[in-house]
PDB file of C-alpha atoms and ligand atoms in Angstrom:
ATOM      1  CA  UNK A   1      20.698 -20.782   4.341  1.00 57.00           C
ATOM      2  CA  UNK A   2      20.616 -21.472   0.627  1.00 78.00           C
ATOM      3  CA  UNK A   3      23.183 -20.008  -1.777  1.00 93.00           C
ATOM      4  CA  UNK A   4      23.207 -16.212  -1.753  1.00 96.00           C
ATOM      5  CA  UNK A   5      23.146 -14.784  -5.261  1.00 98.00           C
ATOM      6  CA  UNK A   6      22.864 -11.078  -4.585  1.00 98.00           C
ATOM      7  CA  UNK A   7      22.524  -7.845  -6.478  1.00 98.00           C
ATOM      8  CA  UNK A   8      23.417  -4.590  -4.758  1.00 98.00           C
ATOM      9  CA  UNK A   9      22.034  -1.464  -6.379  1.00 98.00           C
ATOM     10  CA  UNK A  10      22.128   2.226  -5.542  1.00 97.00           C
ATOM     11  CA  UNK A  11      23.113   5.544  -7.089  1.00 97.00           C
ATOM     12  CA  UNK A  12      26.796   6.575  -7.299  1.00 98.00           C
ATOM     13  CA  UNK A  13      28.052   7.092  -3.747  1.00 98.00           C
ATOM     14  CA  UNK A  14      25.093   5.328  -2.115  1.00 98.00           C
ATOM     15  CA  UNK A  15      27.536   2.970  -0.393  1.00 98.00           C
ATOM     16  CA  UNK A  16      27.455  -0.130  -2.609  1.00 98.00           C
ATOM     17  CA  UNK A  17      31.186  -0.829  -2.351  1.00 97.00           C
ATOM     18  CA  UNK A  18      31.261  -0.112   1.382  1.00 98.00           C
ATOM     19  CA  UNK A  19      28.401  -2.485   2.138  1.00 98.00           C
ATOM     20  CA  UNK A  20      29.504  -5.091  -0.424  1.00 97.00           C
ATOM     21  CA  UNK A  21      32.802  -5.430   1.429  1.00 96.00           C
ATOM     22  CA  UNK A  22      30.963  -6.213   4.675  1.00 97.00           C
ATOM     23  CA  UNK A  23      28.620  -8.682   2.973  1.00 97.00           C
ATOM     24  CA  UNK A  24      31.405 -10.639   1.289  1.00 96.00           C
ATOM     25  CA  UNK A  25      33.443 -10.729   4.494  1.00 96.00           C
ATOM     26  CA  UNK A  26      30.546 -12.162   6.472  1.00 96.00           C
ATOM     27  CA  UNK A  27      28.966 -14.452   3.880  1.00 96.00           C
ATOM     28  CA  UNK A  28      32.189 -15.435   2.063  1.00 97.00           C
ATOM     29  CA  UNK A  29      30.944 -14.973  -1.482  1.00 98.00           C
ATOM     30  CA  UNK A  30      32.865 -13.348  -4.350  1.00 98.00           C
ATOM     31  CA  UNK A  31      32.430  -9.575  -4.856  1.00 98.00           C
ATOM     32  CA  UNK A  32      31.770  -8.768  -8.518  1.00 98.00           C
ATOM     33  CA  UNK A  33      31.922  -5.013  -9.141  1.00 98.00           C
ATOM     34  CA  UNK A  34      31.718  -3.998 -12.793  1.00 98.00           C
ATOM     35  CA  UNK A  35      33.239  -0.625 -11.819  1.00 97.00           C
ATOM     36  CA  UNK A  36      36.250  -2.384 -10.221  1.00 97.00           C
ATOM     37  CA  UNK A  37      36.631  -4.666 -13.269  1.00 98.00           C
ATOM     38  CA  UNK A  38      36.670  -1.618 -15.576  1.00 98.00           C
ATOM     39  CA  UNK A  39      39.149   0.279 -13.383  1.00 96.00           C
ATOM     40  CA  UNK A  40      41.524  -2.711 -13.330  1.00 96.00           C
ATOM     41  CA  UNK A  41      41.282  -2.962 -17.143  1.00 98.00           C
ATOM     42  CA  UNK A  42      41.930   0.798 -17.517  1.00 97.00           C
ATOM     43  CA  UNK A  43      44.984   0.540 -15.248  1.00 95.00           C
ATOM     44  CA  UNK A  44      46.342  -2.329 -17.358  1.00 97.00           C
ATOM     45  CA  UNK A  45      45.436  -0.449 -20.548  1.00 97.00           C
ATOM     46  CA  UNK A  46      43.763  -3.484 -22.112  1.00 98.00           C
ATOM     47  CA  UNK A  47      41.663  -2.991 -25.231  1.00 97.00           C
ATOM     48  CA  UNK A  48      38.468  -3.278 -23.201  1.00 97.00           C
ATOM     49  CA  UNK A  49      39.855  -0.869 -20.591  1.00 97.00           C
ATOM     50  CA  UNK A  50      40.695   1.782 -23.174  1.00 97.00           C
ATOM     51  CA  UNK A  51      37.221   1.427 -24.698  1.00 97.00           C
ATOM     52  CA  UNK A  52      35.501   1.638 -21.282  1.00 97.00           C
ATOM     53  CA  UNK A  53      37.552   4.714 -20.300  1.00 97.00           C
ATOM     54  CA  UNK A  54      35.855   6.815 -23.002  1.00 97.00           C
ATOM     55  CA  UNK A  55      32.536   6.379 -21.233  1.00 98.00           C
ATOM     56  CA  UNK A  56      33.661   6.266 -17.603  1.00 97.00           C
ATOM     57  CA  UNK A  57      35.600   9.540 -17.841  1.00 95.00           C
ATOM     58  CA  UNK A  58      32.388  11.267 -18.966  1.00 95.00           C
ATOM     59  CA  UNK A  59      30.256   9.581 -16.298  1.00 96.00           C
ATOM     60  CA  UNK A  60      28.310   7.622 -18.896  1.00 97.00           C
ATOM     61  CA  UNK A  61      27.536   3.916 -18.951  1.00 98.00           C
ATOM     62  CA  UNK A  62      29.835   1.564 -20.807  1.00 98.00           C
ATOM     63  CA  UNK A  63      27.752  -0.041 -23.640  1.00 98.00           C
ATOM     64  CA  UNK A  64      25.728  -3.109 -22.645  1.00 98.00           C
ATOM     65  CA  UNK A  65      27.419  -5.147 -25.381  1.00 96.00           C
ATOM     66  CA  UNK A  66      30.712  -4.840 -23.444  1.00 97.00           C
ATOM     67  CA  UNK A  67      29.366  -4.995 -19.901  1.00 98.00           C
ATOM     68  CA  UNK A  68      26.989  -7.956 -20.312  1.00 98.00           C
ATOM     69  CA  UNK A  69      29.764 -10.137 -21.744  1.00 97.00           C
ATOM     70  CA  UNK A  70      32.076  -9.359 -18.843  1.00 98.00           C
ATOM     71  CA  UNK A  71      29.467 -10.308 -16.284  1.00 98.00           C
ATOM     72  CA  UNK A  72      28.444 -13.470 -18.173  1.00 98.00           C
ATOM     73  CA  UNK A  73      32.074 -14.657 -18.198  1.00 97.00           C
ATOM     74  CA  UNK A  74      32.580 -13.784 -14.544  1.00 98.00           C
ATOM     75  CA  UNK A  75      29.405 -15.570 -13.392  1.00 98.00           C
ATOM     76  CA  UNK A  76      30.434 -18.682 -15.294  1.00 97.00           C
ATOM     77  CA  UNK A  77      33.584 -18.981 -13.160  1.00 98.00           C
ATOM     78  CA  UNK A  78      33.756 -21.731 -10.594  1.00 97.00           C
ATOM     79  CA  UNK A  79      33.949 -19.608  -7.454  1.00 98.00           C
ATOM     80  CA  UNK A  80      30.362 -18.360  -7.936  1.00 98.00           C
ATOM     81  CA  UNK A  81      29.072 -21.837  -7.029  1.00 97.00           C
ATOM     82  CA  UNK A  82      28.936 -20.672  -3.402  1.00 97.00           C
ATOM     83  CA  UNK A  83      27.026 -17.517  -4.381  1.00 98.00           C
ATOM     84  CA  UNK A  84      28.008 -14.033  -5.504  1.00 98.00           C
ATOM     85  CA  UNK A  85      27.559 -10.346  -4.783  1.00 98.00           C
ATOM     86  CA  UNK A  86      27.019  -8.186  -7.885  1.00 98.00           C
ATOM     87  CA  UNK A  87      27.838  -4.527  -7.189  1.00 98.00           C
ATOM     88  CA  UNK A  88      26.791  -1.985  -9.824  1.00 97.00           C
ATOM     89  CA  UNK A  89      25.273  -4.444 -12.294  1.00 98.00           C
ATOM     90  CA  UNK A  90      22.609  -4.390 -13.651  1.00 98.00           C
ATOM     91  CA  UNK A  91      22.162  -0.636 -14.150  1.00 98.00           C
ATOM     92  CA  UNK A  92      19.406  -0.523 -16.745  1.00 97.00           C
ATOM     93  CA  UNK A  93      16.466  -2.660 -17.811  1.00 97.00           C
ATOM     94  CA  UNK A  94      18.363  -4.254 -20.725  1.00 97.00           C
ATOM     95  CA  UNK A  95      21.120  -5.403 -18.386  1.00 98.00           C
ATOM     96  CA  UNK A  96      18.551  -6.770 -15.930  1.00 98.00           C
ATOM     97  CA  UNK A  97      17.018  -8.821 -18.742  1.00 98.00           C
ATOM     98  CA  UNK A  98      20.450  -9.995 -19.849  1.00 98.00           C
ATOM     99  CA  UNK A  99      21.219 -11.036 -16.255  1.00 98.00           C
ATOM    100  CA  UNK A 100      17.955 -12.981 -16.152  1.00 98.00           C
ATOM    101  CA  UNK A 101      19.045 -15.103 -19.113  1.00 98.00           C
ATOM    102  CA  UNK A 102      22.571 -15.596 -17.715  1.00 98.00           C
ATOM    103  CA  UNK A 103      21.314 -16.773 -14.323  1.00 98.00           C
ATOM    104  CA  UNK A 104      18.719 -19.043 -15.975  1.00 97.00           C
ATOM    105  CA  UNK A 105      21.357 -20.604 -18.212  1.00 97.00           C
ATOM    106  CA  UNK A 106      23.785 -21.114 -15.315  1.00 96.00           C
ATOM    107  CA  UNK A 107      21.017 -22.167 -12.932  1.00 96.00           C
ATOM    108  CA  UNK A 108      22.082 -19.512 -10.420  1.00 96.00           C
ATOM    109  CA  UNK A 109      18.870 -17.576  -9.738  1.00 97.00           C
ATOM    110  CA  UNK A 110      19.051 -14.201  -7.978  1.00 98.00           C
ATOM    111  CA  UNK A 111      18.064 -14.536  -4.290  1.00 97.00           C
ATOM    112  CA  UNK A 112      17.596 -10.853  -3.518  1.00 98.00           C
ATOM    113  CA  UNK A 113      18.244  -7.365  -4.835  1.00 98.00           C
ATOM    114  CA  UNK A 114      19.280  -4.882  -2.161  1.00 98.00           C
ATOM    115  CA  UNK A 115      18.653  -1.293  -3.096  1.00 98.00           C
ATOM    116  CA  UNK A 116      20.578   1.220  -0.986  1.00 98.00           C
ATOM    117  CA  UNK A 117      18.454   4.336  -1.083  1.00 97.00           C
ATOM    118  CA  UNK A 118      20.083   7.749  -0.572  1.00 96.00           C
ATOM    119  CA  UNK A 119      18.653  11.073  -1.785  1.00 93.00           C
ATOM    120  CA  UNK A 120      20.645  12.532  -4.657  1.00 89.00           C
ATOM    121  CA  UNK A 121      21.642  15.701  -2.767  1.00 89.00           C
ATOM    122  CA  UNK A 122      23.745  13.695  -0.293  1.00 93.00           C
ATOM    123  CA  UNK A 123      25.738  11.925  -3.005  1.00 96.00           C
ATOM    124  CA  UNK A 124      27.924  14.763  -4.241  1.00 94.00           C
ATOM    125  CA  UNK A 125      29.453  15.212  -0.802  1.00 93.00           C
ATOM    126  CA  UNK A 126      29.918  11.475  -0.451  1.00 95.00           C
ATOM    127  CA  UNK A 127      31.869  11.265  -3.690  1.00 96.00           C
ATOM    128  CA  UNK A 128      33.924  14.409  -3.301  1.00 93.00           C
ATOM    129  CA  UNK A 129      35.115  13.257   0.152  1.00 94.00           C
ATOM    130  CA  UNK A 130      35.970   9.711  -0.855  1.00 96.00           C
ATOM    131  CA  UNK A 131      39.580   8.511  -0.818  1.00 97.00           C
ATOM    132  CA  UNK A 132      40.974   5.052  -1.471  1.00 97.00           C
ATOM    133  CA  UNK A 133      44.060   3.155  -0.268  1.00 97.00           C
ATOM    134  CA  UNK A 134      46.552   2.848  -3.124  1.00 96.00           C
ATOM    135  CA  UNK A 135      47.732  -0.515  -1.884  1.00 96.00           C
ATOM    136  CA  UNK A 136      44.587  -2.491  -1.020  1.00 95.00           C
ATOM    137  CA  UNK A 137      41.660  -0.431  -2.352  1.00 94.00           C
ATOM    138  CA  UNK A 138      39.937   0.114   1.010  1.00 96.00           C
ATOM    139  CA  UNK A 139      37.558   3.072   0.766  1.00 97.00           C
ATOM    140  CA  UNK A 140      37.306   5.964   3.235  1.00 97.00           C
ATOM    141  CA  UNK A 141      35.580   9.323   3.540  1.00 97.00           C
ATOM    142  CA  UNK A 142      37.219  12.457   4.894  1.00 95.00           C
ATOM    143  CA  UNK A 143      34.293  13.159   7.247  1.00 95.00           C
ATOM    144  CA  UNK A 144      32.182   9.999   7.597  1.00 95.00           C
ATOM    145  CA  UNK A 145      34.573   7.114   7.370  1.00 96.00           C
ATOM    146  CA  UNK A 146      38.062   8.113   8.464  1.00 97.00           C
ATOM    147  CA  UNK A 147      40.880   5.640   9.066  1.00 98.00           C
ATOM    148  CA  UNK A 148      41.384   4.969  12.777  1.00 97.00           C
ATOM    149  CA  UNK A 149      44.887   6.493  12.569  1.00 97.00           C
ATOM    150  CA  UNK A 150      45.028   9.511  10.262  1.00 97.00           C
ATOM    151  CA  UNK A 151      46.975   8.773   7.078  1.00 97.00           C
ATOM    152  CA  UNK A 152      47.196   5.015   7.715  1.00 98.00           C
ATOM    153  CA  UNK A 153      44.968   2.403   6.080  1.00 98.00           C
ATOM    154  CA  UNK A 154      43.063   0.347   8.678  1.00 97.00           C
ATOM    155  CA  UNK A 155      43.212  -2.749   6.507  1.00 97.00           C
ATOM    156  CA  UNK A 156      46.827  -2.897   5.288  1.00 98.00           C
ATOM    157  CA  UNK A 157      48.726  -0.149   7.123  1.00 98.00           C
ATOM    158  CA  UNK A 158      49.839   1.686   3.993  1.00 98.00           C
ATOM    159  CA  UNK A 159      49.982   5.475   3.834  1.00 98.00           C
ATOM    160  CA  UNK A 160      49.196   6.413   0.249  1.00 98.00           C
ATOM    161  CA  UNK A 161      45.700   7.224  -0.929  1.00 97.00           C
ATOM    162  CA  UNK A 162      44.108   8.471  -4.149  1.00 96.00           C
ATOM    163  CA  UNK A 163      40.823   9.896  -5.446  1.00 95.00           C
ATOM    164  CA  UNK A 164      38.947   8.335  -8.337  1.00 95.00           C
ATOM    165  CA  UNK A 165      39.242  10.099 -11.706  1.00 92.00           C
ATOM    166  CA  UNK A 166      35.461  10.084 -12.106  1.00 95.00           C
ATOM    167  CA  UNK A 167      34.916  11.793  -8.743  1.00 95.00           C
ATOM    168  CA  UNK A 168      35.589  15.211 -10.330  1.00 90.00           C
ATOM    169  CA  UNK A 169      32.572  17.517  -9.809  1.00 89.00           C
ATOM    170  CA  UNK A 170      31.512  17.671 -13.526  1.00 88.00           C
ATOM    171  CA  UNK A 171      31.688  13.896 -13.941  1.00 94.00           C
ATOM    172  CA  UNK A 172      29.883  13.278 -10.647  1.00 94.00           C
ATOM    173  CA  UNK A 173      26.952  15.423 -11.765  1.00 93.00           C
ATOM    174  CA  UNK A 174      26.499  13.422 -14.974  1.00 95.00           C
ATOM    175  CA  UNK A 175      26.965  10.057 -13.219  1.00 96.00           C
ATOM    176  CA  UNK A 176      24.178  10.905 -10.783  1.00 96.00           C
ATOM    177  CA  UNK A 177      21.862  12.166 -13.573  1.00 96.00           C
ATOM    178  CA  UNK A 178      22.441   9.171 -15.829  1.00 96.00           C
ATOM    179  CA  UNK A 179      21.925   6.641 -13.059  1.00 97.00           C
ATOM    180  CA  UNK A 180      18.896   8.384 -11.527  1.00 96.00           C
ATOM    181  CA  UNK A 181      17.072   8.152 -14.850  1.00 96.00           C
ATOM    182  CA  UNK A 182      17.780   4.432 -15.201  1.00 96.00           C
ATOM    183  CA  UNK A 183      17.055   3.526 -11.601  1.00 94.00           C
ATOM    184  CA  UNK A 184      13.243   3.676 -11.531  1.00 94.00           C
ATOM    185  CA  UNK A 185      12.574   1.058 -14.265  1.00 96.00           C
ATOM    186  CA  UNK A 186      15.102  -1.221 -12.558  1.00 97.00           C
ATOM    187  CA  UNK A 187      13.371  -0.862  -9.202  1.00 97.00           C
ATOM    188  CA  UNK A 188      10.011  -1.630 -10.830  1.00 97.00           C
ATOM    189  CA  UNK A 189      11.461  -4.676 -12.597  1.00 98.00           C
ATOM    190  CA  UNK A 190      12.731  -6.264  -9.362  1.00 98.00           C
ATOM    191  CA  UNK A 191       9.725  -5.172  -7.356  1.00 98.00           C
ATOM    192  CA  UNK A 192       7.483  -7.053  -9.775  1.00 98.00           C
ATOM    193  CA  UNK A 193       9.633 -10.137  -9.275  1.00 97.00           C
ATOM    194  CA  UNK A 194       9.331  -9.718  -5.478  1.00 98.00           C
ATOM    195  CA  UNK A 195      13.110  -9.648  -5.165  1.00 98.00           C
ATOM    196  CA  UNK A 196      13.594  -6.019  -4.133  1.00 98.00           C
ATOM    197  CA  UNK A 197      14.576  -4.965  -0.591  1.00 98.00           C
ATOM    198  CA  UNK A 198      15.215  -1.260  -0.043  1.00 98.00           C
ATOM    199  CA  UNK A 199      17.384  -0.142   2.865  1.00 98.00           C
ATOM    200  CA  UNK A 200      17.973   3.406   4.100  1.00 98.00           C
ATOM    201  CA  UNK A 201      21.503   4.338   3.044  1.00 98.00           C
ATOM    202  CA  UNK A 202      21.426   7.723   4.741  1.00 98.00           C
ATOM    203  CA  UNK A 203      22.501   6.601   8.196  1.00 98.00           C
ATOM    204  CA  UNK A 204      25.689   5.401   9.830  1.00 97.00           C
ATOM    205  CA  UNK A 205      27.562   2.753   7.788  1.00 98.00           C
ATOM    206  CA  UNK A 206      27.070   0.120  10.503  1.00 98.00           C
ATOM    207  CA  UNK A 207      23.358   0.867  10.765  1.00 98.00           C
ATOM    208  CA  UNK A 208      22.976   0.421   7.012  1.00 98.00           C
ATOM    209  CA  UNK A 209      24.702  -2.926   7.357  1.00 98.00           C
ATOM    210  CA  UNK A 210      22.427  -3.994  10.209  1.00 98.00           C
ATOM    211  CA  UNK A 211      19.420  -3.402   7.911  1.00 98.00           C
ATOM    212  CA  UNK A 212      21.088  -5.493   5.194  1.00 98.00           C
ATOM    213  CA  UNK A 213      21.835  -8.305   7.651  1.00 98.00           C
ATOM    214  CA  UNK A 214      18.159  -8.371   8.630  1.00 97.00           C
ATOM    215  CA  UNK A 215      17.185  -8.795   4.995  1.00 97.00           C
ATOM    216  CA  UNK A 216      19.762 -11.499   4.341  1.00 96.00           C
ATOM    217  CA  UNK A 217      18.821 -13.487   7.426  1.00 93.00           C
ATOM    218  CA  UNK A 218      15.137 -13.376   6.482  1.00 91.00           C
ATOM    219  CA  UNK A 219      15.503 -14.750   2.967  1.00 90.00           C
TER     220      UNK A 219
HETATM  221  P1  AP5 B 301      31.124   2.175 -10.104  1.00 87.63           P
HETATM  222  O1  AP5 B 301      32.505   2.017  -9.685  1.00 87.63           O
HETATM  223  O2  AP5 B 301      30.162   1.128  -9.791  1.00 87.63           O
HETATM  224  O3  AP5 B 301      30.617   3.602  -9.588  1.00 87.63           O
HETATM  225  P2  AP5 B 301      29.199   4.125  -9.067  1.00 87.63           P
HETATM  226  O4  AP5 B 301      28.032   3.311  -9.380  1.00 87.63           O
HETATM  227  O5  AP5 B 301      29.171   5.534  -9.544  1.00 87.63           O
HETATM  228  O6  AP5 B 301      29.283   3.974  -7.556  1.00 87.63           O
HETATM  229  P3  AP5 B 301      30.497   4.332  -6.609  1.00 87.63           P
HETATM  230  O7  AP5 B 301      31.474   3.212  -6.633  1.00 87.63           O
HETATM  231  O8  AP5 B 301      30.995   5.690  -6.914  1.00 87.63           O
HETATM  232  O9  AP5 B 301      29.759   4.451  -5.219  1.00 87.63           O
HETATM  233  P4  AP5 B 301      29.380   3.328  -4.154  1.00 87.63           P
HETATM  234  O10 AP5 B 301      27.907   3.188  -4.137  1.00 87.63           O
HETATM  235  O11 AP5 B 301      30.184   2.085  -4.322  1.00 87.63           O
HETATM  236  O12 AP5 B 301      29.793   4.076  -2.827  1.00 87.63           O
HETATM  237  P5  AP5 B 301      31.021   3.839  -1.810  1.00 87.63           P
HETATM  238  O13 AP5 B 301      30.730   2.642  -0.963  1.00 87.63           O
HETATM  239  O14 AP5 B 301      32.325   3.921  -2.469  1.00 87.63           O
HETATM  240  O15 AP5 B 301      31.102   2.448 -11.697  1.00 87.63           O
HETATM  241  C1  AP5 B 301      31.994   3.391 -12.254  1.00 87.63           C
HETATM  242  C2  AP5 B 301      31.685   3.605 -13.721  1.00 87.63           C
HETATM  243  O16 AP5 B 301      31.882   2.359 -14.418  1.00 87.63           O
HETATM  244  C3  AP5 B 301      30.243   3.996 -14.048  1.00 87.63           C
HETATM  245  O17 AP5 B 301      30.059   5.403 -13.949  1.00 87.63           O
HETATM  246  C4  AP5 B 301      30.119   3.495 -15.473  1.00 87.63           C
HETATM  247  O18 AP5 B 301      30.755   4.376 -16.370  1.00 87.63           O
HETATM  248  C5  AP5 B 301      30.913   2.195 -15.431  1.00 87.63           C
HETATM  249  N1  AP5 B 301      30.036   1.064 -15.083  1.00 87.63           N
HETATM  250  C6  AP5 B 301      30.036   0.350 -13.923  1.00 87.63           C
HETATM  251  N2  AP5 B 301      29.093  -0.580 -13.948  1.00 87.63           N
HETATM  252  C7  AP5 B 301      28.453  -0.469 -15.128  1.00 87.63           C
HETATM  253  C8  AP5 B 301      27.352  -1.135 -15.739  1.00 87.63           C
HETATM  254  N3  AP5 B 301      26.683  -2.117 -15.095  1.00 87.63           N
HETATM  255  N4  AP5 B 301      26.982  -0.757 -16.968  1.00 87.63           N
HETATM  256  C9  AP5 B 301      27.618   0.230 -17.633  1.00 87.63           C
HETATM  257  N5  AP5 B 301      28.654   0.923 -17.118  1.00 87.63           N
HETATM  258  C10 AP5 B 301      29.064   0.573 -15.869  1.00 87.63           C
HETATM  259  O19 AP5 B 301      30.818   5.142  -0.869  1.00 87.63           O
HETATM  260  C11 AP5 B 301      31.052   6.446  -1.372  1.00 87.63           C
HETATM  261  C12 AP5 B 301      31.691   7.329  -0.285  1.00 87.63           C
HETATM  262  O20 AP5 B 301      30.748   7.519   0.777  1.00 87.63           O
HETATM  263  C13 AP5 B 301      32.942   6.714   0.380  1.00 87.63           C
HETATM  264  O21 AP5 B 301      33.822   7.739   0.714  1.00 87.63           O
HETATM  265  C14 AP5 B 301      32.365   6.036   1.645  1.00 87.63           C
HETATM  266  O22 AP5 B 301      33.362   5.958   2.676  1.00 87.63           O
HETATM  267  C15 AP5 B 301      31.244   6.972   2.004  1.00 87.63           C
HETATM  268  N6  AP5 B 301      30.086   6.293   2.629  1.00 87.63           N
HETATM  269  C16 AP5 B 301      29.600   5.051   2.313  1.00 87.63           C
HETATM  270  N7  AP5 B 301      28.502   4.774   3.061  1.00 87.63           N
HETATM  271  C17 AP5 B 301      28.293   5.887   3.858  1.00 87.63           C
HETATM  272  C18 AP5 B 301      27.311   6.204   4.860  1.00 87.63           C
HETATM  273  N8  AP5 B 301      26.324   5.334   5.183  1.00 87.63           N
HETATM  274  N9  AP5 B 301      27.409   7.411   5.451  1.00 87.63           N
HETATM  275  C19 AP5 B 301      28.386   8.306   5.112  1.00 87.63           C
HETATM  276  N10 AP5 B 301      29.344   8.051   4.197  1.00 87.63           N
HETATM  277  C20 AP5 B 301      29.298   6.847   3.567  1.00 87.63           C
HETATM  278 MG1   MG B 302      31.596   1.379  -5.758  1.00 87.63          MG
END
């Protein structure tokens, strides 16, 4: 198989992070999540983190001028030689065009864009039931993806969990609206380039992954 340079797209709560974890475990490529990068910067209260927080807390997109630079720097790092898995970037047409110039410049062309499709009405419940291990960041859901032993993280054995700040109902509503509007032009863009593969995200987590594996083995 040639180098896997992947983009994972899908509305908030579609399961990008959940599936990205499985992909990077199996294919051993770095996981680049713009959301995770912003959350780490907010936690450390860096200048960029404080700037990003203004937008993230409202469920709006961080300006492209900030986001594009972060991704360009990250893709230029050495570990992406073996491939990469972008999660949550690009999110609008301008970012997709910016990514095109980055990958051309670095000679790391995108191999496939996997679009996890889930109807918007399912997403609110996904996000309101999500909880995350405080120690290692593993993600669970109170109904659909429980730890094997209640109150204990499957991955690291810790017992403390938290909910994301932007999973509050008012913020969730805006996140879904904002991203739904931007999604269609992005889908058209990658469809035209014959890079788009849509999988059904409204089924068991392992069944979603089986669909993704089929795509990745075929390319
Ligand atoms: P980001 O962190 O990327 O948030 P998001 O896009 O809103 O997506 P989520 O991480 O909430 O959902 P997910 O698809 O990863 O789902 P998960 O696997 O966790 O971005 C956060 C913010 O940062 C943005 O709002 C924006 O402000 C900013 N930002 C980020 N990127 C940006 C960019 N490119 N440009 C500008 N701004 C940017 O699953 C959700 C829940 O469902 C979990 O509980 C999980 O266990 C459960 N679940 C997963 N799959 C299934 C399934 N198949 N069945 C049942 N439950 C499932
Ligand atoms: Mg995520």
